[in-house]
Amino acid sequence: ASLFVSVFIILLVFLTAAASYKKTGVTSAPKGLQSFMEPVVLFVRDDLAIPNIGKKKYAKFMPFLLTVFFLILTNNFLGLIPFFPGGANVSGNIAFTMMLAVCVFIVVNLSANKNYWQHIFWMPGMHWSMKLFLAPIELIGVFTKPISLMIRLFANITAGHILVLSLICIIFIFKTIFASAIAVPFAVFIGMIECLVAFLQAYIFTMLTAMYIGMANEEHHH
């Protein structure tokens, strides 16, 4: 249910911003929601997509990268809100992160060029004995990359929530209200750090996704 709430929020934000662009055009100064969304979208394009994928091929992957970035970011922030529409730690559910990793795995390998697969199964410029030795290792790497994405996002988001829960539990462990003088300020402090982690994990996941796509589409260097 929380996942559908986050999808509704994302659709509402992007459709509203898109409607504003239809009215004012892309050349005029952004206003309202546009002024908030445009820098973030340009950040994903200029700092994540273009440097890792390249100017020639980045455009067709931008919808996927933006979807991944804002889906993770929205669910990360909703997971920090202890009441509706938050209250559910979607990014801390390994089923959610696994499906994101599967999507990345499919996009990377379906878009990969001949040069990418050649460097995995039969590396050019090496003796055949080394090729036989390295091919299985490189093939394992194809699967470990999305697995690392899955575990990294799940573990980092879950760790923060467990830490906040542990601090609050100190009050019940010591069975005194005076323990809240230590537990609550520390929990608030960790909660503020979690706001930074929420953005950071969305950034890292998207950056690594763009990097894997770029590696799969890199042209052969003579």
PDB file of C-alpha atoms in Angstrom:
ATOM      1  CA  ALA A   1       0.000   0.000   0.000  1.00  0.00           C
ATOM      2  CA  SER A   2       2.838   2.383   0.852  1.00  0.00           C
ATOM      3  CA  LEU A   3       4.478   1.606  -2.486  1.00  0.00           C
ATOM      4  CA  PHE A   4       1.295   2.636  -4.288  1.00  0.00           C
ATOM      5  CA  VAL A   5       1.198   5.834  -2.203  1.00  0.00           C
ATOM      6  CA  SER A   6       4.746   6.666  -3.309  1.00  0.00           C
ATOM      7  CA  VAL A   7       3.862   5.955  -6.964  1.00  0.00           C
ATOM      8  CA  PHE A   8       0.835   8.252  -6.650  1.00  0.00           C
ATOM      9  CA  ILE A   9       3.018  11.024  -5.183  1.00  0.00           C
ATOM     10  CA  ILE A  10       5.605  10.648  -7.970  1.00  0.00           C
ATOM     11  CA  LEU A  11       2.917  10.719 -10.675  1.00  0.00           C
ATOM     12  CA  LEU A  12       1.266  13.760  -9.094  1.00  0.00           C
ATOM     13  CA  VAL A  13       4.555  15.657  -8.874  1.00  0.00           C
ATOM     14  CA  PHE A  14       5.782  14.838 -12.388  1.00  0.00           C
ATOM     15  CA  LEU A  15       2.436  15.312 -14.140  1.00  0.00           C
ATOM     16  CA  THR A  16       1.998  18.675 -12.406  1.00  0.00           C
ATOM     17  CA  ALA A  17       5.504  19.761 -13.424  1.00  0.00           C
ATOM     18  CA  ALA A  18       4.923  18.514 -16.992  1.00  0.00           C
ATOM     19  CA  ALA A  19       1.655  20.462 -17.198  1.00  0.00           C
ATOM     20  CA  SER A  20       3.509  23.610 -16.105  1.00  0.00           C
ATOM     21  CA  TYR A  21       6.081  23.101 -18.875  1.00  0.00           C
ATOM     22  CA  LYS A  22       3.268  22.797 -21.434  1.00  0.00           C
ATOM     23  CA  LYS A  23       1.910  26.164 -20.339  1.00  0.00           C
ATOM     24  CA  THR A  24       5.142  28.128 -19.963  1.00  0.00           C
ATOM     25  CA  GLY A  25       7.507  26.213 -22.266  1.00  0.00           C
ATOM     26  CA  VAL A  26      10.997  24.913 -21.520  1.00  0.00           C
ATOM     27  CA  THR A  27      12.765  28.212 -22.201  1.00  0.00           C
ATOM     28  CA  SER A  28      11.023  30.299 -19.534  1.00  0.00           C
ATOM     29  CA  ALA A  29      12.122  30.407 -15.903  1.00  0.00           C
ATOM     30  CA  PRO A  30      10.664  27.538 -13.839  1.00  0.00           C
ATOM     31  CA  LYS A  31       8.047  28.395 -11.221  1.00  0.00           C
ATOM     32  CA  GLY A  32       6.608  26.571  -8.220  1.00  0.00           C
ATOM     33  CA  LEU A  33       7.060  22.814  -8.405  1.00  0.00           C
ATOM     34  CA  GLN A  34       9.069  23.225 -11.609  1.00  0.00           C
ATOM     35  CA  SER A  35      11.745  25.197  -9.797  1.00  0.00           C
ATOM     36  CA  PHE A  36      12.185  22.318  -7.323  1.00  0.00           C
ATOM     37  CA  MET A  37      12.111  19.450  -9.818  1.00  0.00           C
ATOM     38  CA  GLU A  38      14.209  20.902 -12.630  1.00  0.00           C
ATOM     39  CA  PRO A  39      17.524  21.127 -10.679  1.00  0.00           C
ATOM     40  CA  VAL A  40      17.127  17.528  -9.454  1.00  0.00           C
ATOM     41  CA  VAL A  41      16.385  16.212 -12.949  1.00  0.00           C
ATOM     42  CA  LEU A  42      19.334  18.170 -14.374  1.00  0.00           C
ATOM     43  CA  PHE A  43      21.506  16.810 -11.556  1.00  0.00           C
ATOM     44  CA  VAL A  44      20.660  13.221 -12.548  1.00  0.00           C
ATOM     45  CA  ARG A  45      21.299  14.067 -16.221  1.00  0.00           C
ATOM     46  CA  ASP A  46      24.512  16.102 -15.889  1.00  0.00           C
ATOM     47  CA  ASP A  47      26.176  14.376 -12.917  1.00  0.00           C
ATOM     48  CA  LEU A  48      25.035  10.771 -13.272  1.00  0.00           C
ATOM     49  CA  ALA A  49      23.842   9.922 -16.792  1.00  0.00           C
ATOM     50  CA  ILE A  50      26.172  11.875 -19.091  1.00  0.00           C
ATOM     51  CA  PRO A  51      29.491  11.203 -17.239  1.00  0.00           C
ATOM     52  CA  ASN A  52      28.833   7.447 -16.937  1.00  0.00           C
ATOM     53  CA  ILE A  53      26.942   6.642 -20.156  1.00  0.00           C
ATOM     54  CA  GLY A  54      28.126   9.352 -22.529  1.00  0.00           C
ATOM     55  CA  LYS A  55      26.437  12.166 -24.444  1.00  0.00           C
ATOM     56  CA  LYS A  56      25.499   9.959 -27.399  1.00  0.00           C
ATOM     57  CA  LYS A  57      23.547   7.270 -25.527  1.00  0.00           C
ATOM     58  CA  TYR A  58      22.421   8.760 -22.216  1.00  0.00           C
ATOM     59  CA  ALA A  59      19.052  10.097 -23.460  1.00  0.00           C
ATOM     60  CA  LYS A  60      17.308   6.736 -23.936  1.00  0.00           C
ATOM     61  CA  PHE A  61      18.246   5.644 -20.396  1.00  0.00           C
ATOM     62  CA  MET A  62      17.160   8.877 -18.666  1.00  0.00           C
ATOM     63  CA  PRO A  63      13.523   7.760 -18.058  1.00  0.00           C
ATOM     64  CA  PHE A  64      14.744   4.594 -16.318  1.00  0.00           C
ATOM     65  CA  LEU A  65      17.383   6.429 -14.238  1.00  0.00           C
ATOM     66  CA  LEU A  66      14.905   9.128 -13.168  1.00  0.00           C
ATOM     67  CA  THR A  67      12.303   6.488 -12.262  1.00  0.00           C
ATOM     68  CA  VAL A  68      14.811   4.557 -10.132  1.00  0.00           C
ATOM     69  CA  PHE A  69      16.129   7.714  -8.450  1.00  0.00           C
ATOM     70  CA  PHE A  70      12.768   9.235  -7.517  1.00  0.00           C
ATOM     71  CA  LEU A  71      11.171   5.904  -6.571  1.00  0.00           C
ATOM     72  CA  ILE A  72      13.968   5.148  -4.099  1.00  0.00           C
ATOM     73  CA  LEU A  73      14.129   8.744  -2.836  1.00  0.00           C
ATOM     74  CA  THR A  74      10.371   8.982  -2.258  1.00  0.00           C
ATOM     75  CA  ASN A  75      10.161   5.653  -0.431  1.00  0.00           C
ATOM     76  CA  ASN A  76      13.237   6.483   1.643  1.00  0.00           C
ATOM     77  CA  PHE A  77      11.661   9.719   2.870  1.00  0.00           C
ATOM     78  CA  LEU A  78       8.241   8.124   3.396  1.00  0.00           C
ATOM     79  CA  GLY A  79       9.931   5.462   5.531  1.00  0.00           C
ATOM     80  CA  LEU A  80      11.148   8.194   7.903  1.00  0.00           C
ATOM     81  CA  ILE A  81       7.622   9.502   8.539  1.00  0.00           C
ATOM     82  CA  PRO A  82       6.059   7.595  11.473  1.00  0.00           C
ATOM     83  CA  PHE A  83       2.454   8.280  10.406  1.00  0.00           C
ATOM     84  CA  PHE A  84       0.313   8.182   7.222  1.00  0.00           C
ATOM     85  CA  PRO A  85       1.257   8.446   4.352  1.00  0.00           C
ATOM     86  CA  GLY A  86       4.521   7.076   5.752  1.00  0.00           C
ATOM     87  CA  GLY A  87       4.966   4.480   8.440  1.00  0.00           C
ATOM     88  CA  ALA A  88       6.178   1.682   6.154  1.00  0.00           C
ATOM     89  CA  ASN A  89       9.862   1.154   5.433  1.00  0.00           C
ATOM     90  CA  VAL A  90       9.537   0.025   1.792  1.00  0.00           C
ATOM     91  CA  SER A  91      13.241   0.542   0.970  1.00  0.00           C
ATOM     92  CA  GLY A  92      14.088  -1.614   3.981  1.00  0.00           C
ATOM     93  CA  ASN A  93      12.220  -4.539   2.393  1.00  0.00           C
ATOM     94  CA  ILE A  94      14.634  -6.771   0.485  1.00  0.00           C
ATOM     95  CA  ALA A  95      11.854  -7.813  -1.939  1.00  0.00           C
ATOM     96  CA  PHE A  96      11.607  -4.180  -3.100  1.00  0.00           C
ATOM     97  CA  THR A  97      15.362  -3.747  -3.515  1.00  0.00           C
ATOM     98  CA  MET A  98      15.585  -7.146  -5.235  1.00  0.00           C
ATOM     99  CA  MET A  99      13.041  -6.130  -7.888  1.00  0.00           C
ATOM    100  CA  LEU A 100      14.932  -2.884  -8.511  1.00  0.00           C
ATOM    101  CA  ALA A 101      18.137  -4.909  -8.920  1.00  0.00           C
ATOM    102  CA  VAL A 102      16.385  -7.309 -11.316  1.00  0.00           C
ATOM    103  CA  CYS A 103      15.209  -4.355 -13.423  1.00  0.00           C
ATOM    104  CA  VAL A 104      18.768  -2.995 -13.513  1.00  0.00           C
ATOM    105  CA  PHE A 105      20.074  -6.456 -14.471  1.00  0.00           C
ATOM    106  CA  ILE A 106      17.601  -6.694 -17.372  1.00  0.00           C
ATOM    107  CA  VAL A 107      18.267  -3.168 -18.678  1.00  0.00           C
ATOM    108  CA  VAL A 108      22.057  -3.517 -18.468  1.00  0.00           C
ATOM    109  CA  ASN A 109      22.258  -6.901 -20.187  1.00  0.00           C
ATOM    110  CA  LEU A 110      19.633  -6.240 -22.858  1.00  0.00           C
ATOM    111  CA  SER A 111      21.323  -2.981 -23.837  1.00  0.00           C
ATOM    112  CA  ALA A 112      24.865  -4.432 -23.760  1.00  0.00           C
ATOM    113  CA  ASN A 113      26.815  -4.414 -27.010  1.00  0.00           C
ATOM    114  CA  LYS A 114      29.010  -7.089 -28.586  1.00  0.00           C
ATOM    115  CA  ASN A 115      32.176  -5.596 -27.079  1.00  0.00           C
ATOM    116  CA  TYR A 116      30.783  -6.010 -23.540  1.00  0.00           C
ATOM    117  CA  TRP A 117      30.061  -9.726 -23.968  1.00  0.00           C
ATOM    118  CA  GLN A 118      33.383 -10.291 -25.691  1.00  0.00           C
ATOM    119  CA  HIS A 119      35.239  -8.905 -22.665  1.00  0.00           C
ATOM    120  CA  ILE A 120      33.286 -11.280 -20.419  1.00  0.00           C
ATOM    121  CA  PHE A 121      33.529 -14.569 -22.319  1.00  0.00           C
ATOM    122  CA  TRP A 122      36.643 -14.173 -24.482  1.00  0.00           C
ATOM    123  CA  MET A 123      38.835 -11.221 -23.528  1.00  0.00           C
ATOM    124  CA  PRO A 124      40.840  -9.873 -26.476  1.00  0.00           C
ATOM    125  CA  GLY A 125      44.605  -9.674 -26.216  1.00  0.00           C
ATOM    126  CA  MET A 126      45.039 -12.510 -23.684  1.00  0.00           C
ATOM    127  CA  HIS A 127      46.319 -16.061 -23.882  1.00  0.00           C
ATOM    128  CA  TRP A 128      43.543 -18.633 -24.248  1.00  0.00           C
ATOM    129  CA  SER A 129      44.420 -20.243 -20.900  1.00  0.00           C
ATOM    130  CA  MET A 130      43.813 -16.941 -19.081  1.00  0.00           C
ATOM    131  CA  LYS A 131      40.601 -16.466 -21.015  1.00  0.00           C
ATOM    132  CA  LEU A 132      39.320 -19.827 -19.740  1.00  0.00           C
ATOM    133  CA  PHE A 133      40.263 -18.823 -16.196  1.00  0.00           C
ATOM    134  CA  LEU A 134      38.766 -15.300 -16.274  1.00  0.00           C
ATOM    135  CA  ALA A 135      35.550 -16.038 -18.181  1.00  0.00           C
ATOM    136  CA  PRO A 136      33.736 -17.731 -15.225  1.00  0.00           C
ATOM    137  CA  ILE A 137      34.848 -14.937 -12.875  1.00  0.00           C
ATOM    138  CA  GLU A 138      33.568 -12.250 -15.236  1.00  0.00           C
ATOM    139  CA  LEU A 139      30.307 -14.148 -15.682  1.00  0.00           C
ATOM    140  CA  ILE A 140      29.814 -14.288 -11.903  1.00  0.00           C
ATOM    141  CA  GLY A 141      30.420 -10.526 -11.853  1.00  0.00           C
ATOM    142  CA  VAL A 142      27.408 -10.028 -14.136  1.00  0.00           C
ATOM    143  CA  PHE A 143      25.189 -11.369 -11.314  1.00  0.00           C
ATOM    144  CA  THR A 144      27.060  -9.969  -8.308  1.00  0.00           C
ATOM    145  CA  LYS A 145      26.665  -6.360  -9.489  1.00  0.00           C
ATOM    146  CA  PRO A 146      22.857  -6.255  -9.144  1.00  0.00           C
ATOM    147  CA  ILE A 147      23.073  -8.346  -5.955  1.00  0.00           C
ATOM    148  CA  SER A 148      25.384  -5.734  -4.433  1.00  0.00           C
ATOM    149  CA  LEU A 149      22.874  -3.016  -5.389  1.00  0.00           C
ATOM    150  CA  MET A 150      20.096  -4.979  -3.685  1.00  0.00           C
ATOM    151  CA  ILE A 151      21.976  -5.615  -0.442  1.00  0.00           C
ATOM    152  CA  ARG A 152      23.520  -2.127  -0.202  1.00  0.00           C
ATOM    153  CA  LEU A 153      20.194  -0.276  -0.338  1.00  0.00           C
ATOM    154  CA  PHE A 154      18.406  -2.764   1.919  1.00  0.00           C
ATOM    155  CA  ALA A 155      21.161  -2.878   4.553  1.00  0.00           C
ATOM    156  CA  ASN A 156      21.772   0.877   4.776  1.00  0.00           C
ATOM    157  CA  ILE A 157      18.105   1.824   5.095  1.00  0.00           C
ATOM    158  CA  THR A 158      17.346  -0.994   7.541  1.00  0.00           C
ATOM    159  CA  ALA A 159      20.369  -0.171   9.711  1.00  0.00           C
ATOM    160  CA  GLY A 160      19.198   3.389  10.317  1.00  0.00           C
ATOM    161  CA  HIS A 161      15.719   2.283  11.359  1.00  0.00           C
ATOM    162  CA  ILE A 162      17.096  -0.396  13.670  1.00  0.00           C
ATOM    163  CA  LEU A 163      19.395   2.172  15.295  1.00  0.00           C
ATOM    164  CA  VAL A 164      16.518   4.602  15.961  1.00  0.00           C
ATOM    165  CA  LEU A 165      14.366   1.745  17.308  1.00  0.00           C
ATOM    166  CA  SER A 166      17.204   0.573  19.573  1.00  0.00           C
ATOM    167  CA  LEU A 167      17.626   4.076  21.041  1.00  0.00           C
ATOM    168  CA  ILE A 168      13.913   4.373  21.784  1.00  0.00           C
ATOM    169  CA  CYS A 169      13.939   0.883  23.343  1.00  0.00           C
ATOM    170  CA  ILE A 170      16.439   2.136  25.959  1.00  0.00           C
ATOM    171  CA  ILE A 171      13.492   3.840  27.689  1.00  0.00           C
ATOM    172  CA  PHE A 172      11.692   0.504  28.053  1.00  0.00           C
ATOM    173  CA  ILE A 173      14.822  -1.455  28.932  1.00  0.00           C
ATOM    174  CA  PHE A 174      15.625   0.815  31.890  1.00  0.00           C
ATOM    175  CA  LYS A 175      11.897   1.236  32.675  1.00  0.00           C
ATOM    176  CA  THR A 176      12.217   4.927  33.451  1.00  0.00           C
ATOM    177  CA  ILE A 177      11.114   8.103  31.714  1.00  0.00           C
ATOM    178  CA  PHE A 178      14.440   9.725  32.553  1.00  0.00           C
ATOM    179  CA  ALA A 179      16.165   7.519  29.974  1.00  0.00           C
ATOM    180  CA  SER A 180      14.320   9.522  27.309  1.00  0.00           C
ATOM    181  CA  ALA A 181      16.592  12.489  28.101  1.00  0.00           C
ATOM    182  CA  ILE A 182      19.372  10.541  26.378  1.00  0.00           C
ATOM    183  CA  ALA A 183      17.431   8.299  23.992  1.00  0.00           C
ATOM    184  CA  VAL A 184      15.192  10.898  22.325  1.00  0.00           C
ATOM    185  CA  PRO A 185      17.887  13.491  21.434  1.00  0.00           C
ATOM    186  CA  PHE A 186      20.111  10.742  20.002  1.00  0.00           C
ATOM    187  CA  ALA A 187      17.161   9.279  18.062  1.00  0.00           C
ATOM    188  CA  VAL A 188      16.376  12.714  16.606  1.00  0.00           C
ATOM    189  CA  PHE A 189      20.046  13.153  15.683  1.00  0.00           C
ATOM    190  CA  ILE A 190      20.111   9.765  13.904  1.00  0.00           C
ATOM    191  CA  GLY A 191      16.829  10.682  12.228  1.00  0.00           C
ATOM    192  CA  MET A 192      18.445  13.822  10.791  1.00  0.00           C
ATOM    193  CA  ILE A 193      21.346  11.741   9.492  1.00  0.00           C
ATOM    194  CA  GLU A 194      18.803   9.354   7.955  1.00  0.00           C
ATOM    195  CA  CYS A 195      17.460  12.257   5.869  1.00  0.00           C
ATOM    196  CA  LEU A 196      20.931  12.592   4.354  1.00  0.00           C
ATOM    197  CA  VAL A 197      21.220   8.809   3.924  1.00  0.00           C
ATOM    198  CA  ALA A 198      17.829   8.738   2.160  1.00  0.00           C
ATOM    199  CA  PHE A 199      19.163  11.014  -0.578  1.00  0.00           C
ATOM    200  CA  LEU A 200      22.624   9.448  -0.573  1.00  0.00           C
ATOM    201  CA  GLN A 201      21.358   5.906  -1.151  1.00  0.00           C
ATOM    202  CA  ALA A 202      19.138   7.016  -4.038  1.00  0.00           C
ATOM    203  CA  TYR A 203      22.154   8.809  -5.512  1.00  0.00           C
ATOM    204  CA  ILE A 204      24.497   5.818  -5.107  1.00  0.00           C
ATOM    205  CA  PHE A 205      22.013   3.316  -6.549  1.00  0.00           C
ATOM    206  CA  THR A 206      21.359   5.528  -9.587  1.00  0.00           C
ATOM    207  CA  MET A 207      25.032   6.332 -10.075  1.00  0.00           C
ATOM    208  CA  LEU A 208      26.054   2.656 -10.034  1.00  0.00           C
ATOM    209  CA  THR A 209      23.170   1.796 -12.369  1.00  0.00           C
ATOM    210  CA  ALA A 210      24.357   4.456 -14.822  1.00  0.00           C
ATOM    211  CA  MET A 211      27.917   3.164 -14.467  1.00  0.00           C
ATOM    212  CA  TYR A 212      26.891  -0.431 -15.252  1.00  0.00           C
ATOM    213  CA  ILE A 213      24.872   0.744 -18.260  1.00  0.00           C
ATOM    214  CA  GLY A 214      27.840   2.782 -19.453  1.00  0.00           C
ATOM    215  CA  MET A 215      30.187  -0.215 -19.107  1.00  0.00           C
ATOM    216  CA  ALA A 216      27.765  -2.380 -21.089  1.00  0.00           C
ATOM    217  CA  ASN A 217      27.549   0.195 -23.895  1.00  0.00           C
ATOM    218  CA  GLU A 218      31.181   1.268 -24.047  1.00  0.00           C
ATOM    219  CA  GLU A 219      32.685   1.150 -27.517  1.00  0.00           C
ATOM    220  CA  HIS A 220      35.839  -0.816 -28.293  1.00  0.00           C
ATOM    221  CA  HIS A 221      39.078   1.177 -27.928  1.00  0.00           C
ATOM    222  CA  HIS A 222      41.763   0.351 -30.455  1.00  0.00           C
TER     223      HIS A 222
END
